[in-house]
Coordinates of C-alpha atoms in Angstrom, one line a residue:
Chain I
M1 CA -45.4 76.7 26.9
R2 CA -47.0 73.3 25.7
Q3 CA -47.0 74.5 22.1
Q4 CA -43.3 75.3 22.5
L5 CA -42.7 71.9 24.0
L6 CA -44.2 70.1 21.1
L7 CA -42.5 72.4 18.4
A8 CA -39.1 71.8 20.0
T9 CA -39.9 67.9 19.9
A10 CA -40.9 68.4 16.3
M11 CA -38.2 70.0 15.2
T12 CA -35.7 67.8 17.0
L13 CA -37.4 64.5 15.4
L14 CA -37.1 66.3 11.9
L15 CA -33.5 67.0 12.5
L16 CA -33.0 63.4 13.7
N17 CA -34.9 62.0 10.6
G18 CA -32.9 64.4 8.2
C19 CA -29.5 63.0 9.7
S20 CA -30.5 59.6 9.6
Q21 CA -31.4 59.7 5.8
K22 CA -27.6 60.7 5.4
T23 CA -26.5 57.5 6.8
P24 CA -26.1 54.8 4.5
N25 CA -27.8 52.1 6.6
M26 CA -29.0 49.8 3.9
G27 CA -27.9 46.3 4.6
N28 CA -25.8 47.2 7.5
V29 CA -26.0 45.5 10.6
S30 CA -27.2 48.3 12.8
D31 CA -29.3 46.3 14.9
S32 CA -27.2 45.1 17.7
S33 CA -29.8 42.3 18.3
Q34 CA -28.4 40.9 15.1
I35 CA -24.7 40.3 16.6
S36 CA -25.4 39.9 20.3
G37 CA -27.3 36.6 19.7
D38 CA -24.9 33.5 19.1
T39 CA -25.2 31.8 15.8
V40 CA -26.4 28.1 15.9
S41 CA -24.6 25.2 14.8
I42 CA -26.2 22.5 13.3
D43 CA -24.6 18.9 12.9
E44 CA -25.6 17.3 9.7
S45 CA -23.4 14.5 9.7
G46 CA -26.0 12.1 11.5
Y47 CA -27.4 9.9 8.9
G48 CA -29.7 8.1 10.9
N49 CA -32.9 10.2 11.4
E50 CA -32.1 12.6 8.7
S51 CA -31.6 9.7 6.4
G52 CA -32.6 11.1 3.1
N53 CA -30.1 13.9 3.3
Y54 CA -27.0 12.0 1.6
N55 CA -27.7 9.9 -1.3
S56 CA -25.1 8.6 -3.9
S57 CA -27.4 6.0 -5.3
S58 CA -29.4 6.5 -8.4
D59 CA -32.5 5.8 -10.3
G60 CA -34.7 6.1 -7.0
F61 CA -32.8 4.0 -4.6
K62 CA -31.4 5.3 -1.5
S63 CA -27.7 4.8 0.1
V64 CA -27.3 2.8 3.3
Y65 CA -24.7 3.7 5.5
F66 CA -22.6 1.5 8.1
K67 CA -20.8 1.9 11.3
F68 CA -17.0 1.6 11.3
D69 CA -15.9 -2.0 10.4
D70 CA -19.5 -3.2 10.4
Y71 CA -21.5 -4.8 7.9
E72 CA -25.0 -5.2 9.8
I73 CA -27.7 -2.9 8.6
S74 CA -28.8 -0.7 11.4
S75 CA -32.4 0.0 12.3
E76 CA -31.8 3.8 11.7
M77 CA -31.6 2.5 7.9
Q78 CA -34.8 0.7 8.0
E79 CA -36.6 3.8 6.0
N80 CA -33.9 3.6 3.4
M81 CA -34.1 0.1 2.8
N82 CA -38.1 0.1 2.6
T83 CA -37.6 2.6 -0.1
N84 CA -35.1 0.3 -1.8
I85 CA -37.3 -2.9 -1.4
S86 CA -40.0 -0.9 -3.3
V87 CA -37.7 0.5 -5.9
A88 CA -35.9 -2.8 -6.8
M89 CA -39.2 -4.8 -6.8
S90 CA -40.6 -2.7 -9.5
A91 CA -37.1 -2.5 -11.3
S92 CA -37.1 -3.5 -15.0
A93 CA -33.5 -3.8 -15.3
K94 CA -30.5 -5.6 -13.1
V95 CA -30.2 -3.7 -9.7
K96 CA -26.4 -3.3 -9.1
I97 CA -25.3 -3.3 -5.2
E98 CA -22.2 -1.3 -4.8
G99 CA -20.1 -2.0 -1.3
N100 CA -18.0 1.2 -0.4
C101 CA -15.6 1.7 2.7
D102 CA -13.8 4.4 4.1
E103 CA -10.0 5.0 3.7
F104 CA -8.8 2.9 7.2
G105 CA -8.6 -0.6 5.4
T106 CA -5.8 -1.8 3.2
D107 CA -5.5 -4.0 0.4
E108 CA -8.2 -6.7 -0.1
Y109 CA -9.3 -6.8 3.2
N110 CA -11.1 -3.4 2.8
Y111 CA -12.7 -4.5 -0.5
A112 CA -14.0 -7.4 1.3
L113 CA -15.7 -5.4 4.0
G114 CA -17.3 -3.5 1.2
L115 CA -18.4 -6.7 0.0
K116 CA -20.0 -7.8 3.2
R117 CA -22.1 -4.6 3.0
A118 CA -23.2 -5.1 -0.4
K119 CA -24.2 -8.5 0.4
A120 CA -26.1 -7.6 3.6
V121 CA -28.0 -5.2 1.5
K122 CA -28.8 -8.0 -1.3
D123 CA -29.9 -10.5 1.5
S124 CA -32.2 -8.0 3.0
L125 CA -33.7 -7.1 -0.4
S126 CA -33.8 -10.8 -1.2
A127 CA -35.8 -11.4 2.0
Q128 CA -38.2 -9.0 1.3
G129 CA -38.8 -10.7 -2.1
V130 CA -36.6 -9.2 -4.6
D131 CA -35.2 -11.8 -6.9
S132 CA -31.8 -12.6 -6.1
S133 CA -30.9 -13.3 -9.9
K134 CA -31.9 -9.7 -10.5
M135 CA -29.3 -8.2 -8.2
V136 CA -25.7 -7.9 -8.9
L137 CA -22.9 -7.1 -6.3
V138 CA -19.6 -5.4 -6.4
S139 CA -17.2 -4.1 -4.0
L140 CA -15.6 -0.7 -4.7
G141 CA -13.5 -0.6 -1.4
E142 CA -12.2 2.9 -0.7
S143 CA -12.0 3.6 -4.4
S144 CA -15.3 6.0 -4.6
P145 CA -15.3 8.3 -1.8
V146 CA -18.3 10.7 -1.8
C147 CA -16.3 13.0 1.0
G148 CA -12.7 13.7 1.2
D149 CA -12.0 15.5 4.4
P150 CA -10.5 14.0 7.2
A151 CA -13.4 14.0 9.8
E152 CA -15.5 11.1 11.1
S153 CA -18.6 12.9 9.7
C154 CA -16.8 12.6 6.6
Y155 CA -15.8 9.0 6.8
E156 CA -19.3 7.7 7.7
R157 CA -20.7 9.0 4.6
N158 CA -18.2 6.7 2.7
R159 CA -18.9 3.5 4.6
R160 CA -22.2 2.9 2.4
V161 CA -23.7 1.0 -0.1
D162 CA -25.1 2.4 -3.1
I163 CA -27.7 1.1 -5.4
R164 CA -28.3 1.8 -9.2
L165 CA -29.6 -0.1 -12.2
V166 CA -27.4 -1.6 -14.5
K167 CA -27.5 0.3 -17.9
Chain J
M1 CA 19.8 -35.6 41.2
K2 CA 20.7 -32.3 42.8
H3 CA 23.9 -32.2 40.8
L4 CA 22.1 -33.1 38.0
L5 CA 19.9 -30.2 38.3
L6 CA 22.6 -27.6 39.2
S7 CA 24.5 -29.0 36.2
L8 CA 21.3 -28.3 33.9
L9 CA 20.9 -24.7 35.3
F10 CA 24.6 -24.2 34.9
V11 CA 24.3 -24.9 31.2
N12 CA 21.1 -23.3 30.6
L13 CA 22.5 -19.9 32.2
F14 CA 25.8 -20.3 30.2
T15 CA 24.0 -20.8 26.7
S16 CA 21.6 -18.2 27.4
T17 CA 24.5 -15.6 28.1
L18 CA 26.3 -16.8 25.1
L19 CA 23.6 -16.4 22.8
A20 CA 22.7 -12.9 24.2
V21 CA 26.4 -12.2 23.5
D22 CA 26.1 -13.5 20.0
A23 CA 23.4 -11.4 19.4
S24 CA 25.2 -8.3 19.9
L25 CA 28.3 -9.7 18.3
K26 CA 26.5 -10.5 15.2
I27 CA 25.7 -6.9 14.5
E28 CA 29.3 -5.6 15.2
K29 CA 30.5 -8.2 13.1
D30 CA 28.1 -7.4 10.3
V31 CA 29.3 -3.8 10.2
E32 CA 32.8 -5.1 10.1
Q33 CA 32.1 -7.3 7.0
R34 CA 30.7 -4.2 5.0
A35 CA 33.2 -2.9 2.7
R36 CA 34.3 0.6 2.8
I37 CA 33.7 2.5 -0.7
A38 CA 33.5 5.7 -2.4
V39 CA 32.0 6.7 -5.4
V40 CA 33.9 9.3 -7.5
D41 CA 32.1 11.5 -10.3
G42 CA 33.8 12.0 -13.3
S43 CA 30.7 13.4 -15.5
S44 CA 31.0 16.6 -17.2
N45 CA 27.8 17.8 -15.7
E46 CA 27.6 16.5 -12.2
D47 CA 24.1 15.3 -11.0
S48 CA 23.6 14.7 -7.6
R49 CA 20.7 12.6 -8.3
V50 CA 22.9 9.9 -9.9
F51 CA 25.2 10.1 -7.1
S52 CA 22.5 9.4 -4.4
I53 CA 21.2 6.5 -6.5
F54 CA 24.8 5.1 -6.1
L55 CA 24.8 5.6 -2.4
S56 CA 21.2 4.2 -2.1
D57 CA 22.0 1.1 -4.0
L58 CA 25.6 0.7 -1.9
K59 CA 23.6 1.1 1.5
I60 CA 20.5 -1.1 0.7
S61 CA 22.6 -3.8 -0.2
G62 CA 23.8 -4.6 3.0
H63 CA 27.5 -5.2 1.8
F64 CA 28.9 -1.7 1.6
L65 CA 29.8 1.3 3.8
P66 CA 29.6 4.2 1.4
D67 CA 31.4 7.5 2.0
T68 CA 28.6 10.0 1.7
T69 CA 30.6 12.8 0.3
H70 CA 30.0 13.2 -3.6
H71 CA 34.0 13.2 -4.7
V72 CA 34.6 14.8 -8.2
G73 CA 37.7 13.4 -10.1
D74 CA 39.0 12.0 -13.4
V75 CA 37.5 8.5 -14.1
K76 CA 40.5 7.3 -16.4
S77 CA 43.1 7.8 -13.5
N78 CA 44.0 5.0 -11.4
F79 CA 45.5 8.0 -8.8
I80 CA 43.6 7.4 -5.5
V81 CA 43.9 10.7 -3.6
P82 CA 45.3 10.2 0.1
A83 CA 41.9 11.1 1.6
L84 CA 40.3 7.9 0.0
K85 CA 43.0 5.7 0.8
S86 CA 41.1 4.6 4.0
Q87 CA 38.6 3.0 1.5
E88 CA 38.7 -0.4 0.2
Y89 CA 37.3 0.1 -3.2
I90 CA 36.5 3.2 -5.3
I91 CA 33.8 3.5 -7.9
K92 CA 34.5 6.0 -10.5
Y93 CA 32.0 6.7 -13.1
T94 CA 30.8 9.1 -16.1
M95 CA 27.0 9.6 -16.7
S96 CA 26.1 11.3 -19.8
Q97 CA 22.4 12.3 -20.6
Q98 CA 22.6 14.0 -23.7
G99 CA 21.1 12.0 -26.3
R100 CA 21.2 8.3 -25.3
T101 CA 21.6 8.0 -21.5
S102 CA 25.0 6.1 -20.9
L103 CA 27.1 5.3 -17.7
F104 CA 30.8 4.1 -17.5
V105 CA 31.8 2.5 -14.5
R106 CA 35.2 1.4 -13.0
L107 CA 35.6 -0.2 -9.8
I108 CA 39.3 0.4 -8.2
K109 CA 41.0 -1.1 -5.2
A110 CA 42.0 1.6 -3.3
S111 CA 45.2 0.3 -1.7
D112 CA 46.8 0.0 -5.0
G113 CA 44.6 1.4 -7.8
V114 CA 44.1 -2.1 -9.2
E115 CA 41.0 -1.9 -11.6
L116 CA 38.9 -4.7 -11.0
F117 CA 36.0 -4.1 -13.1
K118 CA 34.9 -1.7 -15.7
K119 CA 31.7 -1.7 -17.9
S120 CA 29.6 0.9 -20.1
Y121 CA 25.9 0.9 -20.0
A122 CA 23.4 2.5 -22.2
I123 CA 19.8 3.0 -22.6
P124 CA 17.8 5.2 -25.2
S125 CA 15.2 6.7 -22.5
S126 CA 16.8 9.1 -20.1
Q127 CA 14.0 8.8 -17.8
K128 CA 15.4 5.2 -17.2
M129 CA 18.8 6.6 -15.9
P130 CA 18.3 4.8 -12.4
F131 CA 18.1 1.7 -13.9
L132 CA 21.7 2.1 -15.3
V133 CA 22.8 2.7 -11.9
H134 CA 21.2 -0.2 -10.5
K135 CA 22.7 -2.6 -12.9
A136 CA 26.2 -1.1 -12.5
V137 CA 25.9 -1.5 -8.7
S138 CA 24.5 -5.1 -8.9
D139 CA 27.4 -5.9 -11.4
I140 CA 29.9 -4.7 -8.8
N141 CA 28.5 -6.5 -6.0
K142 CA 28.5 -9.7 -8.2
V143 CA 32.2 -9.1 -9.0
L144 CA 33.1 -8.8 -5.4
G145 CA 31.4 -12.0 -4.5
Y146 CA 28.9 -10.8 -2.5
P147 CA 25.0 -12.4 -2.3
D148 CA 22.9 -11.3 -5.0
I149 CA 21.2 -8.0 -5.1
S150 CA 19.7 -8.2 -8.5
W151 CA 16.4 -7.2 -7.0
I152 CA 17.3 -3.5 -7.0
N153 CA 16.8 -3.7 -10.9
R154 CA 13.3 -4.7 -11.0
Y155 CA 10.2 -2.6 -11.3
V156 CA 7.8 -1.8 -8.7
V157 CA 4.1 -1.8 -10.1
Y158 CA 1.5 0.2 -8.0
A159 CA -1.8 1.5 -8.2
V160 CA -2.7 4.9 -7.0
Y161 CA -6.3 6.5 -6.8
T162 CA -6.1 9.8 -8.7
T163 CA -9.9 10.8 -8.2
P164 CA -12.9 9.2 -6.8
G165 CA -13.5 6.3 -9.1
R166 CA -10.2 6.8 -11.1
S167 CA -7.1 5.3 -10.7
E168 CA -3.8 4.7 -12.7
I169 CA -1.3 1.8 -12.6
R170 CA 2.2 3.2 -12.6
L171 CA 5.9 1.6 -13.0
A172 CA 8.7 2.6 -10.9
D173 CA 12.2 1.8 -10.1
Y174 CA 12.7 0.8 -6.5
T175 CA 13.9 4.3 -5.4
F176 CA 10.9 5.9 -7.2
N177 CA 13.1 8.3 -9.2
Y178 CA 11.8 6.5 -12.2
K179 CA 7.9 6.5 -12.6
K180 CA 5.7 5.9 -15.5
T181 CA 2.0 5.5 -15.9
I182 CA 1.0 2.2 -17.7
I183 CA -2.5 2.1 -17.2
K184 CA -4.9 5.3 -16.9
G185 CA -8.7 5.8 -17.3
G186 CA -11.2 4.2 -15.5
L187 CA -10.6 2.1 -12.1
N188 CA -7.9 -0.4 -12.3
L189 CA -6.5 -1.8 -9.3
F190 CA -4.6 -4.6 -7.6
P191 CA -1.5 -5.0 -10.0
K192 CA 0.2 -8.2 -9.8
W193 CA 3.6 -9.2 -11.6
A194 CA 2.2 -12.1 -13.8
D195 CA 6.0 -13.8 -14.5
A196 CA 9.4 -13.8 -12.5
K197 CA 11.0 -11.5 -15.7
Q198 CA 8.2 -9.0 -15.0
R199 CA 7.0 -8.9 -18.5
S200 CA 3.3 -8.9 -17.8
V201 CA 1.0 -7.6 -15.0
Y202 CA -2.4 -9.0 -13.9
Y203 CA -4.8 -6.2 -12.7
T204 CA -8.6 -6.2 -12.1
S205 CA -10.7 -3.9 -14.1
F206 CA -13.9 -2.3 -12.9
R207 CA -15.0 -1.3 -16.3
G208 CA -17.7 -3.7 -16.8
V209 CA -20.7 -4.9 -14.5
V210 CA -18.5 -7.2 -12.5
P211 CA -14.9 -6.8 -11.8
T212 CA -12.5 -8.6 -14.3
L213 CA -9.0 -9.7 -14.2
Y214 CA -6.8 -9.0 -17.3
K215 CA -3.2 -9.7 -18.0
L216 CA -1.4 -7.0 -19.7
N217 CA 2.0 -7.4 -21.7
I218 CA 3.8 -4.2 -20.5
Y219 CA 6.1 -4.1 -23.7
N220 CA 3.7 -4.7 -26.3
G221 CA 0.3 -3.7 -24.9
T222 CA -1.3 -7.1 -25.6
K223 CA -4.3 -7.4 -23.2
Q224 CA -5.9 -10.9 -22.2
K225 CA -9.1 -11.2 -20.3
I226 CA -8.5 -14.2 -17.6
I227 CA -11.8 -14.3 -15.5
S228 CA -14.4 -12.4 -13.5
S229 CA -16.5 -12.7 -10.6
E230 CA -19.2 -10.9 -9.1
G231 CA -18.4 -9.1 -5.9
M232 CA -14.4 -9.2 -5.7
M233 CA -11.7 -10.4 -8.4
V234 CA -8.3 -10.0 -6.9
C235 CA -5.3 -11.9 -8.2
S236 CA -3.4 -12.0 -4.8
D237 CA -0.6 -14.2 -5.8
V238 CA 1.3 -16.1 -8.5
S239 CA 3.1 -19.2 -8.3
K240 CA 6.9 -19.1 -9.0
D241 CA 6.6 -20.7 -12.2
G242 CA 3.4 -18.5 -13.3
S243 CA 1.2 -21.4 -14.0
K244 CA -1.3 -21.0 -10.9
L245 CA -2.8 -17.9 -9.6
L246 CA -4.2 -17.4 -5.9
L247 CA -7.4 -15.5 -6.5
T248 CA -10.1 -13.8 -4.4
M249 CA -13.5 -14.4 -5.6
A250 CA -16.9 -13.9 -4.4
P251 CA -18.9 -15.9 -6.5
E252 CA -22.0 -16.2 -4.1
G253 CA -21.2 -12.7 -2.4
Q254 CA -18.7 -14.2 -0.2
A255 CA -15.0 -13.4 -0.3
D256 CA -13.2 -16.7 -0.6
I257 CA -9.9 -17.9 -1.9
F258 CA -9.5 -19.9 -5.1
E259 CA -6.5 -21.3 -7.0
L260 CA -6.9 -21.1 -10.9
N261 CA -4.5 -23.4 -13.0
L262 CA -4.0 -21.2 -16.2
A263 CA -3.3 -24.3 -18.3
S264 CA -6.4 -26.3 -17.5
R265 CA -8.7 -23.5 -16.5
A266 CA -9.5 -25.5 -13.7
K267 CA -10.7 -23.4 -10.3
K268 CA -10.2 -24.8 -7.1
R269 CA -11.7 -23.4 -3.7
V270 CA -9.2 -23.0 -1.3
T271 CA -11.0 -21.4 1.4
N272 CA -14.9 -21.6 2.4
F273 CA -16.0 -19.3 5.0
K274 CA -18.9 -17.1 5.4
G275 CA -16.9 -14.3 6.8
I276 CA -14.0 -12.6 5.1
D277 CA -11.1 -14.8 3.8
V278 CA -8.7 -12.6 1.5
N279 CA -5.0 -12.0 0.5
G280 CA -4.0 -15.5 -0.2
R281 CA 0.0 -16.0 -0.4
Y282 CA 1.8 -19.1 -1.4
V283 CA 3.9 -20.3 1.5
E284 CA 6.8 -22.9 1.9
D285 CA 6.5 -25.4 -1.3
E286 CA 3.4 -23.6 -2.5
S287 CA 1.4 -26.5 -1.6
R288 CA 0.0 -24.2 1.6
I289 CA -1.2 -20.7 1.7
V290 CA -1.4 -18.0 4.2
F291 CA -4.5 -15.7 4.2
V292 CA -6.1 -13.0 6.0
S293 CA -9.5 -14.0 7.7
N294 CA -11.8 -12.6 10.1
R295 CA -12.9 -15.9 11.5
L296 CA -11.9 -15.4 15.0
G297 CA -14.0 -12.0 14.8
Y298 CA -10.8 -9.7 13.9
A299 CA -8.5 -9.7 10.9
N300 CA -5.7 -12.1 11.4
V301 CA -3.2 -14.2 9.7
F302 CA -4.0 -18.0 9.0
K303 CA -2.5 -20.8 7.3
K304 CA -4.0 -23.9 5.4
S305 CA -2.9 -26.6 3.0
I306 CA -4.4 -25.9 -0.6
N307 CA -5.6 -29.6 -0.6
S308 CA -7.1 -30.1 3.0
A309 CA -9.5 -28.1 5.0
A310 CA -7.8 -27.7 8.4
T311 CA -6.8 -24.2 9.2
S312 CA -4.4 -23.0 11.7
Q313 CA -3.8 -19.6 13.2
V314 CA -0.2 -18.1 12.3
V315 CA -0.1 -14.8 14.1
Y316 CA -0.8 -14.7 18.0
H317 CA -0.3 -11.0 18.2
G318 CA -2.4 -7.7 17.7
R319 CA -6.0 -7.5 17.2
N320 CA -6.0 -6.1 13.7
N321 CA -3.7 -8.0 11.4
N322 CA -5.2 -7.2 8.1
A323 CA -2.5 -7.7 5.3
C324 CA 0.5 -10.0 5.0
D325 CA 2.9 -11.0 2.2
A326 CA 5.1 -14.5 2.3
Y327 CA 8.5 -15.8 0.9
G328 CA 9.0 -19.2 1.7
D329 CA 8.5 -19.7 5.2
K330 CA 8.6 -15.9 5.9
I331 CA 5.5 -14.0 6.5
V332 CA 5.3 -10.0 6.9
Y333 CA 2.2 -8.7 8.2
T334 CA 0.5 -5.5 8.8
S335 CA -1.0 -4.7 12.2
R336 CA -3.0 -1.9 13.2
E337 CA -2.0 -0.5 16.7
S338 CA -4.1 2.7 17.3
S339 CA -6.0 3.0 20.2
N340 CA -9.2 3.7 18.5
A341 CA -10.6 3.9 15.0
F342 CA -9.4 6.9 13.8
G343 CA -6.6 7.7 16.1
G344 CA -2.9 7.9 15.5
N345 CA -3.5 5.4 12.4
T346 CA -0.5 3.4 13.6
F347 CA 0.4 0.4 11.7
N348 CA 3.4 -1.7 12.2
L349 CA 4.9 -4.6 10.4
Y350 CA 6.1 -7.5 12.0
L351 CA 8.1 -10.5 10.6
A352 CA 6.7 -13.9 11.4
S353 CA 7.5 -17.4 10.1
S354 CA 5.0 -20.3 9.1
T355 CA 6.8 -22.9 10.8
S356 CA 7.9 -21.3 13.9
S357 CA 6.2 -19.1 16.5
D358 CA 9.0 -16.2 15.8
T359 CA 7.7 -12.9 15.6
R360 CA 10.0 -9.8 15.7
P361 CA 8.8 -6.1 14.9
L362 CA 10.2 -4.3 12.0
T363 CA 9.0 -1.0 12.2
T364 CA 7.9 0.9 15.5
T365 CA 6.6 4.3 14.3
G366 CA 4.1 5.9 12.0
A367 CA 1.7 3.9 9.5
N368 CA 3.5 1.2 7.6
Q369 CA 1.5 -0.8 5.0
F370 CA 1.7 -2.5 1.9
P371 CA 4.7 -4.9 2.9
R372 CA 6.1 -6.8 -0.1
F373 CA 9.0 -9.1 -0.1
S374 CA 11.8 -8.6 -3.0
A375 CA 12.1 -11.4 -5.6
D376 CA 14.6 -13.2 -3.3
G377 CA 12.8 -12.7 0.0
S378 CA 15.6 -10.9 1.7
V379 CA 14.3 -7.4 1.7
I380 CA 10.7 -5.8 2.7
L381 CA 9.4 -2.9 0.6
Y382 CA 6.5 -0.9 2.6
L383 CA 4.8 2.4 2.3
K384 CA 5.3 4.7 5.5
Q385 CA 3.3 7.5 6.3
R386 CA 4.5 9.8 9.4
A387 CA 4.1 13.1 10.3
G388 CA 2.0 13.9 7.1
S389 CA 5.0 12.7 4.9
T390 CA 4.9 9.4 2.7
S391 CA 7.8 7.4 2.0
I392 CA 8.6 4.3 0.4
G393 CA 10.6 2.2 2.7
Y394 CA 12.9 -1.1 2.5
T395 CA 14.3 -3.0 5.4
N396 CA 17.2 -5.7 4.3
L397 CA 16.5 -8.5 6.7
T398 CA 20.0 -9.7 6.6
S399 CA 21.9 -6.3 7.3
Y400 CA 19.3 -4.7 9.4
Q401 CA 19.7 -1.8 7.0
S402 CA 16.5 0.6 6.1
L403 CA 15.9 3.3 3.8
L404 CA 13.2 5.5 3.1
F405 CA 12.6 7.6 -0.2
P406 CA 10.1 10.3 -0.5
F407 CA 7.0 9.3 -2.3
T408 CA 5.0 12.0 -3.8
D409 CA 2.0 10.2 -5.5
R410 CA -1.5 10.4 -4.5
K411 CA -3.3 7.5 -2.4
V412 CA -1.6 4.1 -3.1
Q413 CA -4.3 1.2 -3.6
A414 CA -1.7 -1.8 -4.0
I415 CA 1.8 -2.4 -4.8
D416 CA 4.0 -5.7 -6.1
W417 CA 7.6 -5.7 -6.5

């Protein structure tokens, strides 16, 4: 009786295995655990703690981001500024500091706001010992967005100062 | 004493009522003063675009009430069909756009068929067809003795962003039926007419390390470097005789307004503020300017004499008035009225004065920006964005007529007229 039970179980398993070999399951989502759990949503719009994620500067510099209608360098940007101080100190060419804005200003005022941001970065670099005569400012206003989607996460990437060497 | 007070109260009440009645009467009177006019197309190939430009010109003039029906008929005949007898005037025209573009117009008195005016206009480029219509309507307006509307013959110059870091400077007629790119490649912004005859434009080039102001003759392509400045370089206004410029510059990294004498090359600092001073415009006799500053902590319109330091606030309304234009003592400014930073993006236009506290709204819906006075100060051009569409708007300050034309270009950076 026991042998018959073992034989029947073995036959059933073989049969099941045979069936499963015919099923094209390669790459299929057959495990319900893969669809029952919710997927994650991550927010990469924050530039504060993740401050190296976005960068439209070049030559080793890091972009500095600003709040709406604001031109003060926030404490969250200090890490980027530390990098910029170190790169600027050792730069052999002139350093170009470009102020940028989101699309919500008009005419000249927006360009002036971009300039204030660039000036804030220049003053900060200068206070840390970077030679002022080595730096040149330009405001690009809203002319050079790095992101074009109509969303705040996008606008805040455009409110920035980019730094690069004059070549 | 009591009698005196009662008398004063009575006079005051009477005057207020009279003025209120006057205001409403004025509008009715204006409507009555406009001449009823019909336009009859005698072209072999009828073009609805030509007819609609005639209508726009007649409407925005503020002097005509045009019949909106596209009538067709013989241009040479003086016979007036009964349906048009109720009009005061009839314009008959033929437009030919084969080879060179030519327009023939006749102005006829509807009551008796008497010809008041006739003229032929021709131009080599068919793209410039709208200008023929504008010229004909401004001539007809002049023949009838109405106040000048030659501003409809002028070019609009404007800059649009094409891609990030790239722009084009274009010309258009006021209806934007005619458009032509005059500067492409690179980043060239803030176009401003250099002279009353619109032969040259100033613009800022970002080609070099620092922004540089150039003057371009739009007829022969001659380009002249004017001045450059670290940070910002914008030609905000040109004096009436073209001899002086109001510039926004930032030689020390702070945006301030300077006046440049083109003959002597003398540069005078007009504002000196550690915040933002931009958008200088000559007002009154050009010894004073209005400008936009954040000296009270938000963008607003201020006024000062070019030769003294005293600055006074001009606008006591709104919390974000970030652009303005001026003509004589008239000021038009943009006021941001959204409830939050990225909310409805409501910008409205207001008309104010540099010599009084009068302010009146010109728009009430949408985002209305880039206001610019016409060359005679009678009409204001602006860009209107509403419900996902963009238009170029015109408001006639005398007749209260407003017109919108579809605007299909990409994002506008600046406009001058």
